Coordinates of C-alpha atoms in Angstrom, one line a residue:
Chain A
X1 CA 213.9 72.5 220.5
X2 CA 213.2 74.3 217.2
X3 CA 215.4 71.9 215.3
X4 CA 213.5 69.0 216.8
X5 CA 210.2 70.5 215.8
X6 CA 211.4 71.1 212.2
X7 CA 212.6 67.5 212.0
X8 CA 209.3 66.1 213.1
X9 CA 207.4 68.3 210.6
X10 CA 209.7 67.2 207.8
X11 CA 209.4 63.5 208.6
X12 CA 205.6 63.9 209.0
X13 CA 205.3 65.6 205.6
X14 CA 207.4 62.9 203.9
X15 CA 205.3 60.1 205.5
X16 CA 202.2 61.9 204.4
X17 CA 203.4 62.0 200.8
X18 CA 204.6 58.4 200.7
X19 CA 202.3 56.1 198.7
X20 CA 200.4 53.6 200.7
X21 CA 201.9 50.1 200.4
X22 CA 199.4 47.4 199.6
X23 CA 199.1 44.8 202.3
X24 CA 199.5 41.2 201.0
X25 CA 198.9 39.7 204.4
X26 CA 196.4 36.8 204.5
X27 CA 195.6 33.4 203.2
X28 CA 195.6 33.1 199.4
X29 CA 194.4 30.2 197.4
X30 CA 195.4 29.7 193.8
X31 CA 192.5 30.6 191.4
X32 CA 194.2 30.3 188.0
X33 CA 197.5 29.8 186.4
X34 CA 198.7 30.6 182.9
X35 CA 202.1 29.6 181.4
X36 CA 202.8 27.0 184.0
X37 CA 201.3 24.0 185.8
X38 CA 201.7 24.5 189.6
X39 CA 200.9 21.7 192.0
X40 CA 197.3 21.3 193.1
X41 CA 195.7 23.2 195.9
X42 CA 198.5 25.7 196.1
X43 CA 197.9 28.2 198.9
X44 CA 200.0 31.0 200.3
X45 CA 200.0 32.4 203.8
X46 CA 201.6 35.8 203.8
X47 CA 202.6 37.8 206.7
X48 CA 203.7 41.4 205.9
X49 CA 205.6 43.7 208.2
X50 CA 207.0 47.2 207.4
X51 CA 210.2 46.0 205.9
X52 CA 209.8 42.3 205.5
X53 CA 207.4 39.7 204.1
X54 CA 207.2 36.0 205.0
X55 CA 205.5 33.5 202.7
X56 CA 204.4 30.0 203.7
X57 CA 203.2 27.8 200.9
X58 CA 201.2 24.6 201.1
X59 CA 200.3 22.3 198.2
X60 CA 199.3 18.9 197.3
X61 CA 202.2 16.7 196.0
X62 CA 201.5 15.6 192.5
X63 CA 201.5 11.8 191.9
X64 CA 204.9 11.9 190.1
X65 CA 206.4 14.1 192.8
X66 CA 207.5 16.8 190.3
X67 CA 206.1 19.9 188.8
X68 CA 207.2 22.7 186.6
X69 CA 210.3 24.6 187.8
X70 CA 208.8 27.9 186.7
X71 CA 207.3 28.0 190.2
X72 CA 210.7 27.4 191.9
X73 CA 210.9 29.6 195.0
X74 CA 207.1 29.9 195.2
X75 CA 206.4 26.3 195.8
X76 CA 208.6 26.2 198.9
X77 CA 207.5 25.7 202.5
X78 CA 208.9 29.0 203.8
X79 CA 210.6 32.0 202.3
X80 CA 211.4 35.3 203.9
X81 CA 212.2 38.5 202.1
X82 CA 213.1 42.0 203.2
X83 CA 211.6 44.8 201.1
X84 CA 214.4 47.3 201.4
X85 CA 216.4 46.0 198.4
X86 CA 218.9 44.0 200.5
X87 CA 220.0 40.6 199.4
X88 CA 218.0 37.7 201.0
X89 CA 219.1 34.1 201.2
X90 CA 216.5 31.3 201.3
X91 CA 216.9 27.6 200.8
X92 CA 214.8 26.2 198.0
X93 CA 215.4 22.4 197.7
X94 CA 219.1 22.0 196.7
X95 CA 219.4 25.6 195.6
X96 CA 220.3 28.7 197.5
X97 CA 217.9 31.4 196.5
X98 CA 219.5 34.9 196.2
X99 CA 216.9 37.6 195.9
X100 CA 216.4 41.4 196.3
X101 CA 212.9 42.7 196.8
X102 CA 211.7 46.3 196.5
X103 CA 208.6 48.3 196.1
X104 CA 207.9 49.7 192.6
X105 CA 204.9 51.9 193.4
X106 CA 202.1 49.6 194.5
X107 CA 203.9 46.5 193.1
X108 CA 206.4 44.3 195.0
X109 CA 209.2 43.3 192.7
X110 CA 211.6 40.5 193.5
X111 CA 214.6 39.8 191.3
X112 CA 216.3 36.5 192.1
X113 CA 218.8 33.9 191.0
X114 CA 219.8 30.5 192.3
X115 CA 223.0 28.7 193.1
X116 CA 224.1 25.9 190.7
X117 CA 223.1 22.3 191.4
X118 CA 224.3 19.5 189.1
X119 CA 224.8 22.0 186.3
X120 CA 221.5 23.8 186.6
X121 CA 220.7 27.2 187.9
X122 CA 217.7 29.6 187.5
X123 CA 217.1 33.3 187.6
X124 CA 214.0 35.5 187.2
X125 CA 211.7 38.2 188.4
X126 CA 208.4 38.1 190.3
X127 CA 206.0 41.0 190.3
X128 CA 203.2 40.9 192.9
X129 CA 200.2 43.2 192.7
X130 CA 196.9 43.5 194.5
X131 CA 193.6 44.3 192.8
X132 CA 191.8 47.5 193.6
X133 CA 189.5 45.8 196.0
X134 CA 192.3 43.9 197.6
X135 CA 190.8 40.5 197.1
X136 CA 193.0 39.3 194.2
X137 CA 196.7 38.8 194.2
X138 CA 198.5 38.6 190.8
X139 CA 201.9 37.1 190.6
X140 CA 203.8 37.5 187.3
X141 CA 206.8 35.2 186.9
X142 CA 209.6 35.7 184.4
X143 CA 212.1 32.9 184.7
X144 CA 215.0 31.4 182.8
X145 CA 217.3 28.5 183.4
X146 CA 221.0 28.2 182.7
X147 CA 220.2 26.7 179.3
X148 CA 218.7 30.1 178.4
X149 CA 215.2 28.7 178.2
X150 CA 212.8 31.5 179.3
X151 CA 209.3 31.1 180.6
X152 CA 206.5 33.6 181.6
X153 CA 203.6 32.7 183.8
X154 CA 200.9 34.4 185.7
X155 CA 199.4 33.0 188.9
X156 CA 196.2 34.6 190.3
X157 CA 195.3 34.0 193.9
X158 CA 192.1 34.8 195.7
X159 CA 191.7 35.6 199.4
Chain B
X1 CA 253.6 32.7 223.0
X2 CA 255.6 29.5 222.3
X3 CA 256.0 28.9 218.6
X4 CA 256.5 25.4 217.0
X5 CA 260.1 24.7 215.9
X6 CA 259.7 25.3 212.2
X7 CA 257.9 28.6 212.8
X8 CA 260.7 29.6 215.2
X9 CA 263.3 28.8 212.7
X10 CA 261.6 30.8 209.9
X11 CA 261.0 33.7 212.2
X12 CA 264.7 33.7 213.2
X13 CA 265.7 33.7 209.5
X14 CA 263.4 36.7 208.9
X15 CA 264.7 38.5 211.9
X16 CA 268.3 38.0 210.7
X17 CA 267.4 39.8 207.5
X18 CA 266.2 42.9 209.3
X19 CA 268.9 45.6 209.9
X20 CA 270.3 45.3 213.5
X21 CA 269.0 48.8 214.7
X22 CA 265.5 48.1 213.5
X23 CA 265.3 44.5 214.7
X24 CA 263.9 45.0 218.3
X25 CA 261.0 47.1 217.0
X26 CA 260.3 44.7 214.1
X27 CA 260.3 41.8 216.5
X28 CA 257.8 43.4 218.9
X29 CA 255.5 44.2 216.0
X30 CA 255.6 40.7 214.7
X31 CA 255.2 39.0 218.1
X32 CA 252.1 41.1 218.6
X33 CA 250.8 40.0 215.2
X34 CA 251.5 36.3 216.0
X35 CA 249.8 36.5 219.4
X36 CA 246.5 36.7 217.5
X37 CA 247.4 33.6 215.6
X38 CA 247.5 31.3 218.6
X39 CA 244.4 29.2 217.6
X40 CA 246.1 28.6 214.2
X41 CA 247.4 25.2 213.1
X42 CA 251.1 24.7 212.6
X43 CA 250.8 25.0 208.9
X44 CA 248.7 28.1 209.1
X45 CA 251.1 29.6 211.5
X46 CA 254.0 28.8 209.2
X47 CA 252.1 30.4 206.3
X48 CA 251.5 33.6 208.4
X49 CA 255.2 33.8 209.4
X50 CA 256.3 33.4 205.8
X51 CA 254.9 36.9 205.4
X52 CA 257.7 38.1 207.7
X53 CA 260.3 37.4 205.0
X54 CA 259.2 40.0 202.4
X55 CA 258.6 42.4 205.3
X56 CA 262.2 42.0 206.5
X57 CA 263.6 42.2 203.0
X58 CA 261.7 45.5 202.4
X59 CA 263.4 46.9 205.5
X60 CA 266.8 45.6 204.4
X61 CA 266.4 47.1 200.9
X62 CA 265.2 50.4 202.3
X63 CA 268.3 50.8 204.3
X64 CA 271.0 49.5 202.0
X65 CA 271.9 50.2 198.5
X66 CA 271.4 46.7 197.3
X67 CA 271.6 47.2 193.6
X68 CA 275.4 46.6 193.3
X69 CA 274.9 43.5 195.4
X70 CA 272.2 42.2 193.2
X71 CA 274.3 42.9 190.1
X72 CA 277.1 40.8 191.6
X73 CA 274.9 38.0 192.9
X74 CA 272.3 37.5 190.2
X75 CA 274.6 35.9 187.5
X76 CA 275.9 33.3 190.0
X77 CA 274.8 29.6 189.4
X78 CA 273.9 29.3 193.1
X79 CA 271.5 32.3 192.7
X80 CA 269.7 30.5 189.9
X81 CA 269.2 27.3 192.0
X82 CA 268.2 29.4 195.1
X83 CA 265.6 31.2 193.0
X84 CA 264.1 27.9 191.8
X85 CA 264.1 26.7 195.4
X86 CA 262.5 29.9 196.5
X87 CA 259.8 29.5 193.8
X88 CA 259.1 26.0 195.1
X89 CA 258.9 27.4 198.7
X90 CA 256.5 30.1 197.5
X91 CA 254.4 27.4 195.9
X92 CA 254.4 25.5 199.1
X93 CA 253.2 28.5 201.0
X94 CA 250.5 29.3 198.5
X95 CA 249.2 25.7 198.3
X96 CA 249.0 25.1 202.1
X97 CA 252.1 22.9 202.0
X98 CA 251.3 21.1 198.7
X99 CA 247.9 20.0 199.9
X100 CA 246.8 18.2 196.7
X101 CA 250.2 16.6 196.1
X102 CA 250.4 15.3 199.6
X103 CA 246.9 13.9 199.4
X104 CA 247.8 12.1 196.1
X105 CA 250.9 10.6 197.8
X106 CA 249.3 9.8 201.1
X107 CA 248.4 6.2 201.9
X108 CA 244.7 5.6 201.9
X109 CA 243.6 4.3 205.3
X110 CA 240.5 2.4 204.1
X111 CA 241.7 0.7 200.9
X112 CA 238.4 -1.2 200.4
X113 CA 236.4 2.0 199.7
X114 CA 235.2 2.7 196.2
X115 CA 233.0 5.1 194.4
X116 CA 230.1 3.7 192.4
X117 CA 229.1 5.6 189.3
X118 CA 227.6 5.0 185.9
X119 CA 229.1 6.1 182.7
X120 CA 226.9 8.2 180.5
X121 CA 226.3 7.9 176.8
X122 CA 228.3 11.1 176.1
X123 CA 232.0 10.4 175.9
X124 CA 231.8 8.0 178.9
X125 CA 230.9 10.9 181.2
X126 CA 230.6 9.7 184.8
X127 CA 227.1 10.2 186.3
X128 CA 225.6 9.6 189.7
X129 CA 223.1 6.9 190.5
X130 CA 219.4 7.0 191.2
X131 CA 219.3 6.6 195.0
X132 CA 216.3 4.2 195.0
X133 CA 218.0 1.8 192.6
X134 CA 221.3 1.8 194.6
X135 CA 219.4 0.6 197.7
X136 CA 218.1 -2.4 195.7
X137 CA 221.5 -3.3 194.2
X138 CA 223.4 -3.1 197.4
X139 CA 220.9 -5.2 199.3
X140 CA 221.4 -8.0 196.7
X141 CA 225.1 -7.6 196.0
X142 CA 227.3 -10.2 197.7
X143 CA 230.5 -8.3 197.0
X144 CA 229.7 -5.2 198.9
X145 CA 229.9 -4.8 202.7
X146 CA 227.9 -1.6 202.6
X147 CA 227.1 1.5 200.5
X148 CA 225.8 5.0 201.1
X149 CA 224.6 7.8 199.0
X150 CA 225.9 11.3 199.1
X151 CA 225.1 14.5 197.2
X152 CA 226.7 17.9 197.2
X153 CA 224.8 21.1 197.0
X154 CA 224.8 24.7 198.3
X155 CA 223.0 25.6 201.6
X156 CA 222.1 28.6 203.7
X157 CA 223.8 28.0 207.0
X158 CA 223.6 30.1 210.2
X159 CA 225.9 29.3 213.1
X160 CA 225.5 31.0 216.4
X161 CA 224.8 34.7 216.1
X162 CA 226.2 34.9 212.6
X163 CA 223.9 36.0 209.8
X164 CA 222.9 33.3 207.4
X165 CA 225.5 32.6 204.7
X166 CA 225.8 30.4 201.7
X167 CA 228.1 27.4 202.1
X168 CA 228.9 24.2 200.3
X169 CA 227.0 21.3 201.9
X170 CA 226.3 17.6 201.4
X171 CA 223.6 15.1 202.2
X172 CA 224.6 11.6 203.0
X173 CA 223.1 8.3 204.1
X174 CA 223.1 7.4 207.8
X175 CA 225.8 4.9 207.3
X176 CA 228.1 7.2 205.3
X177 CA 230.6 8.1 208.0
X178 CA 230.7 4.6 209.5
X179 CA 231.7 3.3 206.1
X180 CA 234.5 5.9 206.0
X181 CA 235.5 4.9 209.5
X182 CA 234.8 8.4 211.0
X183 CA 232.9 8.6 214.3
X184 CA 230.3 11.2 213.1
X185 CA 226.7 10.2 213.5
X186 CA 224.1 11.7 211.1
X187 CA 220.4 11.8 212.1
X188 CA 217.3 13.7 211.1
X189 CA 217.8 16.6 213.5
X190 CA 221.6 16.7 213.6
X191 CA 224.4 17.7 211.4
X192 CA 228.2 17.1 211.1
X193 CA 230.4 20.1 210.4
X194 CA 233.4 20.1 208.1
X195 CA 237.0 20.3 209.2
X196 CA 237.1 24.1 208.7
X197 CA 235.1 24.6 212.0
X198 CA 236.3 24.4 215.5
X199 CA 235.5 21.3 217.6
X200 CA 233.9 23.6 220.2
X201 CA 230.8 23.7 218.1
X202 CA 229.9 20.1 218.9
X203 CA 226.6 20.1 220.7
X204 CA 225.6 23.6 219.6
X205 CA 222.6 24.3 217.5
X206 CA 222.9 25.6 213.9
X207 CA 220.4 26.4 211.2
X208 CA 220.9 24.5 208.0
X209 CA 218.4 24.5 205.0
X210 CA 216.2 26.7 207.2
X211 CA 215.9 24.0 209.9
X212 CA 217.5 23.9 213.4
X213 CA 219.9 21.0 213.9
X214 CA 222.3 19.9 216.6
X215 CA 226.0 19.5 215.7
X216 CA 227.0 15.9 216.6
X217 CA 230.6 16.1 215.4
X218 CA 233.2 18.3 213.7
X219 CA 235.3 16.3 211.2
X220 CA 239.0 16.0 211.8
X221 CA 241.4 18.1 209.8
X222 CA 242.8 15.1 208.0
X223 CA 239.3 14.2 206.7
X224 CA 239.1 14.0 202.9
X225 CA 236.3 12.8 200.6
X226 CA 236.6 13.9 197.0
X227 CA 237.1 17.6 196.3
X228 CA 233.9 19.3 197.4
X229 CA 234.9 19.8 201.0
X230 CA 231.4 20.5 202.3
X231 CA 231.1 22.8 205.3
X232 CA 228.0 20.9 206.6
X233 CA 226.8 17.3 206.2
X234 CA 223.1 16.6 206.7
X235 CA 221.1 13.4 206.5
X236 CA 219.9 12.3 203.0
X237 CA 216.2 11.6 203.1
X238 CA 214.7 9.9 200.0
X239 CA 211.8 12.4 200.2
X240 CA 214.3 15.3 200.0
X241 CA 213.9 17.4 196.9
X242 CA 211.1 15.3 195.4
X243 CA 210.3 18.2 193.1
X244 CA 213.8 17.8 191.5
X245 CA 213.5 14.3 190.1
X246 CA 216.6 14.5 187.9
X247 CA 219.0 14.6 190.8
X248 CA 221.4 11.7 190.8
X249 CA 223.3 10.9 193.9
X250 CA 226.9 9.9 194.3
X251 CA 227.5 6.5 196.0
X252 CA 230.4 5.2 198.1
X253 CA 230.7 1.5 199.0
X254 CA 233.0 -0.7 201.0
X255 CA 234.0 -4.0 199.3
X256 CA 234.1 -7.2 201.2
X257 CA 237.6 -8.3 202.1
X258 CA 239.4 -10.0 199.2
X259 CA 236.9 -8.8 196.6
X260 CA 238.5 -7.0 193.7
X261 CA 236.8 -3.9 192.3
X262 CA 236.4 -5.6 188.9
X263 CA 234.5 -8.5 190.6
X264 CA 232.1 -6.1 192.3
X265 CA 231.7 -4.2 189.0
X266 CA 230.7 -7.4 187.2
X267 CA 228.1 -8.3 189.9
X268 CA 226.6 -4.8 190.0
X269 CA 226.2 -4.7 186.2
X270 CA 224.5 -8.1 186.3
X271 CA 222.2 -6.9 189.0
X272 CA 221.4 -3.7 187.2
X273 CA 220.6 -5.6 184.0
X274 CA 218.2 -7.9 186.0
X275 CA 216.4 -5.2 188.0
X276 CA 215.7 -2.7 185.3
X277 CA 215.7 -2.0 181.5
X278 CA 219.1 -0.4 181.5
X279 CA 219.7 2.5 179.2
X280 CA 222.1 1.7 176.3
X281 CA 225.6 3.1 176.7
X282 CA 225.4 3.2 180.5
X283 CA 227.6 1.0 182.6
X284 CA 228.3 0.9 186.4
X285 CA 231.8 1.5 187.5
X286 CA 233.5 0.7 190.8
X287 CA 236.6 2.9 191.3
X288 CA 238.7 2.5 194.4
X289 CA 239.1 5.7 196.3
X290 CA 242.8 5.1 196.5
X291 CA 243.1 5.1 192.7
X292 CA 240.9 8.2 192.5
X293 CA 243.2 10.1 194.9
X294 CA 246.3 9.0 193.0
X295 CA 245.0 9.5 189.5
X296 CA 246.7 12.9 189.0
X297 CA 250.1 11.3 189.6
X298 CA 249.4 8.2 187.6
X299 CA 248.0 10.3 184.7
X300 CA 250.7 13.0 184.6
X301 CA 253.6 11.1 186.2
X302 CA 254.8 9.2 183.1
X303 CA 254.9 12.3 180.9
X304 CA 256.7 14.2 183.6
X305 CA 259.2 11.4 184.1
X306 CA 259.9 11.3 180.4
X307 CA 260.7 15.0 180.5
X308 CA 263.0 14.5 183.5
X309 CA 264.8 11.6 181.7
X310 CA 265.2 13.7 178.6
X311 CA 266.7 16.6 180.6
X312 CA 269.1 14.2 182.4
X313 CA 270.3 12.8 179.1
X314 CA 270.7 16.2 177.6
X315 CA 272.6 17.3 180.7
X316 CA 275.0 14.4 180.3
X317 CA 275.7 15.5 176.8
X318 CA 276.5 19.0 177.8
X319 CA 280.0 20.2 177.4
X320 CA 280.2 21.9 180.8
X321 CA 278.4 22.2 184.1
X322 CA 276.5 18.9 183.8
X323 CA 275.5 18.6 187.4
X324 CA 274.3 22.2 187.5
X325 CA 272.3 21.8 184.3
X326 CA 270.7 18.6 185.6
X327 CA 269.8 20.2 189.0
X328 CA 268.4 23.3 187.3
X329 CA 266.3 21.4 184.9
X330 CA 265.0 19.0 187.5
X331 CA 264.0 21.9 189.9
X332 CA 262.3 23.7 187.0
X333 CA 260.4 20.5 186.1
X334 CA 259.5 20.0 189.7
X335 CA 258.1 23.5 189.9
X336 CA 256.0 23.0 186.7
X337 CA 254.6 19.7 188.1
X338 CA 253.7 21.3 191.4
X339 CA 252.0 24.3 189.7
X340 CA 250.0 21.8 187.6
X341 CA 249.0 19.6 190.6
X342 CA 248.2 22.4 192.9
X343 CA 246.7 25.1 190.7
X344 CA 246.2 23.6 187.2
X345 CA 243.2 21.6 188.0
X346 CA 245.0 18.3 187.7
X347 CA 243.8 17.1 191.1
X348 CA 240.2 18.4 190.7
X349 CA 237.8 15.5 191.3
X350 CA 234.1 15.6 190.4
X351 CA 231.4 14.5 192.8
X352 CA 231.4 11.1 191.1
X353 CA 235.1 10.5 191.4
X354 CA 235.9 11.5 187.8
X355 CA 237.7 14.5 186.3
X356 CA 236.1 17.1 184.1
X357 CA 237.1 17.1 180.5
X358 CA 238.3 20.7 180.8
X359 CA 240.4 20.2 183.9
X360 CA 242.1 17.1 182.5
X361 CA 242.9 18.8 179.2
X362 CA 244.2 22.0 180.9
X363 CA 246.4 20.0 183.2
X364 CA 247.8 17.9 180.4
X365 CA 248.6 20.9 178.2
X366 CA 250.0 22.9 181.1
X367 CA 252.4 20.1 182.0
X368 CA 253.4 19.6 178.3
X369 CA 254.0 23.2 177.5
X370 CA 255.3 24.1 180.9
X371 CA 257.9 21.3 180.9
X372 CA 258.9 22.1 177.4
X373 CA 259.4 25.8 178.2
X374 CA 261.2 24.9 181.5
X375 CA 263.7 22.8 179.6
X376 CA 264.1 25.3 176.8
X377 CA 264.8 28.1 179.4
X378 CA 267.2 25.8 181.3
X379 CA 269.2 25.0 178.2
X380 CA 269.2 28.6 176.9
X381 CA 270.3 29.9 180.2
X382 CA 273.1 27.2 180.3
X383 CA 274.4 28.3 176.9
X384 CA 275.0 31.8 178.2
X385 CA 277.1 30.7 181.2
X386 CA 280.8 30.6 181.6
X387 CA 282.3 27.1 180.9
X388 CA 284.6 27.5 183.8
X389 CA 282.6 29.1 186.7
X390 CA 279.0 28.9 185.3
X391 CA 278.4 32.6 186.0
X392 CA 276.1 34.2 183.4
X393 CA 278.1 35.8 180.7
X394 CA 277.8 39.6 180.2
X395 CA 279.0 42.5 178.1
X396 CA 277.5 41.5 174.7
X397 CA 279.5 42.9 171.8
X398 CA 278.6 42.6 168.1
X399 CA 281.5 41.1 166.2
X400 CA 282.5 42.0 162.6
X401 CA 281.0 44.5 160.2
X402 CA 278.1 44.1 157.9
X403 CA 280.3 44.7 154.8
X404 CA 282.5 41.7 155.7
X405 CA 279.7 39.1 156.5
X406 CA 280.9 36.8 153.7
X407 CA 284.5 36.8 154.8
X408 CA 284.3 36.5 158.6
X409 CA 281.9 34.9 161.0
X410 CA 279.6 37.5 162.5
X411 CA 277.8 37.2 165.8
X412 CA 277.7 38.4 169.4
X413 CA 280.5 37.9 171.8
X414 CA 279.8 37.5 175.5
X415 CA 282.4 37.6 178.3
X416 CA 282.7 36.0 181.6
X417 CA 282.6 38.7 184.3
X418 CA 285.5 36.9 186.0
X419 CA 287.5 36.8 182.8
X420 CA 287.5 33.0 182.3
X421 CA 286.7 33.3 178.6
X422 CA 284.5 34.6 175.8
X423 CA 281.6 33.0 173.9
X424 CA 281.0 33.9 170.3
X425 CA 277.5 33.0 169.1
X426 CA 277.4 33.2 165.3
X427 CA 274.3 34.0 163.3
X428 CA 273.1 32.7 160.0
X429 CA 271.5 29.6 158.7
X430 CA 273.5 27.4 161.1
X431 CA 274.0 29.3 164.3
X432 CA 276.9 28.1 166.4
X433 CA 278.7 29.1 169.6
X434 CA 282.4 28.9 170.2
X435 CA 284.0 29.1 173.7
X436 CA 287.4 30.7 173.8
X437 CA 289.1 30.4 177.2
X438 CA 291.3 33.3 178.3
X439 CA 294.5 32.7 180.1
X440 CA 294.5 35.8 182.1
X441 CA 292.2 35.8 185.2
X442 CA 291.0 39.1 186.6

């Protein structure tokens, strides 16, 4: 009984000291983009649970049907990530998207790479952060392709 | 459990190698192991049972002092041939029964099938075709009975309760399998699984590319289409991957009866020139699937045959053991060719029916150097064998003294372990060897 009580107290103290995770849940519309040209009307629907996050994206197809590949993995209908650092697999067009997502303080960091398709593959990092008032989501993208071309972009979404 | 004949024979051979007192226990252990292999194919079962041979040999070696036996056996000519045959058997086991070689030799069931591709401006590199343009060309072509696109990629697949995993996959047009003569319908909500899966999965639901789909067929084990061997086939939709505009698809077509590939090629080139401003340096190619499958043999075969012929002629010129030398050289050359075909990338075929520059070059040089080394070894080994019984000579002795180099031939003398004679190999600018038969036999 005493052991149980001590365990409960230890867990409670650890939980009390753990930093509060920001909640990205909600509908987010793209407000601005620098470093890339994402498709028009890009919006994200995020559902966040304790150890996982699910992101549904909607956008308007550009007339030519193509857009910058800096946003690969973001402009995809559905992606699911666990936040415990395990490897996640998602399908992004002809690529298999390998990623690991973990919390870095209040920021959610995803490191990813893709399978190869017709000689091309990509890798990069996303860093998601919420503003203090919780109304602005900033997504920093650092990506590079198999030809060693690197790009950096920042997407800002508003609730 | 009832084993197929070839597996039973191999198992009996392995059991015979095990010392008599250990044999019942060894048999029980292996029978229990094989009980788990019941769903295996005959070839897989044979491969599994081939593991019993080293196991049995280990037991034999553990119990007997085999070193003197090895010392007596190794120099024999029969041991040399047996070792080469064993090497070829090991290659067979490691390559699933010479899978690639058998495929290159097998008759193609649908000889009118051909791969359409376009050669790129860089060293005639084979590229895929734009799917939209293919539809226009094939609707107007009079030499084609039908055509379909296909494209290989990687996919996240989840089957049953298994966690999602990354597998090779392919998208193909709805008429793809009918062109190939395989009853495997593709539709928007259904998939076809590759031969690696069990037929029991037909009708089950799987998740491919994040979407649920019903399995309409599992391809037969003998199914082959180029080298990608996708685990899952799904329907190609022109809207797929619109954000990836550079993707070129492969294309397979069936020629009308009596139409030569060159005729179809001419017609398609004319159509391409009429329907679009064609990029300079790009030409459409029509390559029969049969030729693609046999290309490794047609590309490497002449060079290999030249080596074989050279070895036969050299064997005929030998002073002793001509048949043995011919057999040994031929087996060594066969082993080199099989290594090249099965593991050297000689049979690697790209998604457009071509071969990558690297693979072709590696396969060519591997065969060239491998065959050269095999013949060199064969000839060198032959020089050190008894002219009478072909046993490897032993007991090397240095002949003459340094101070008398100018007066007498110097070199190394080797002796037949059975006392048939001695071989003196002289050193210097013109090394020679002299065989001296002995009259006394031990």
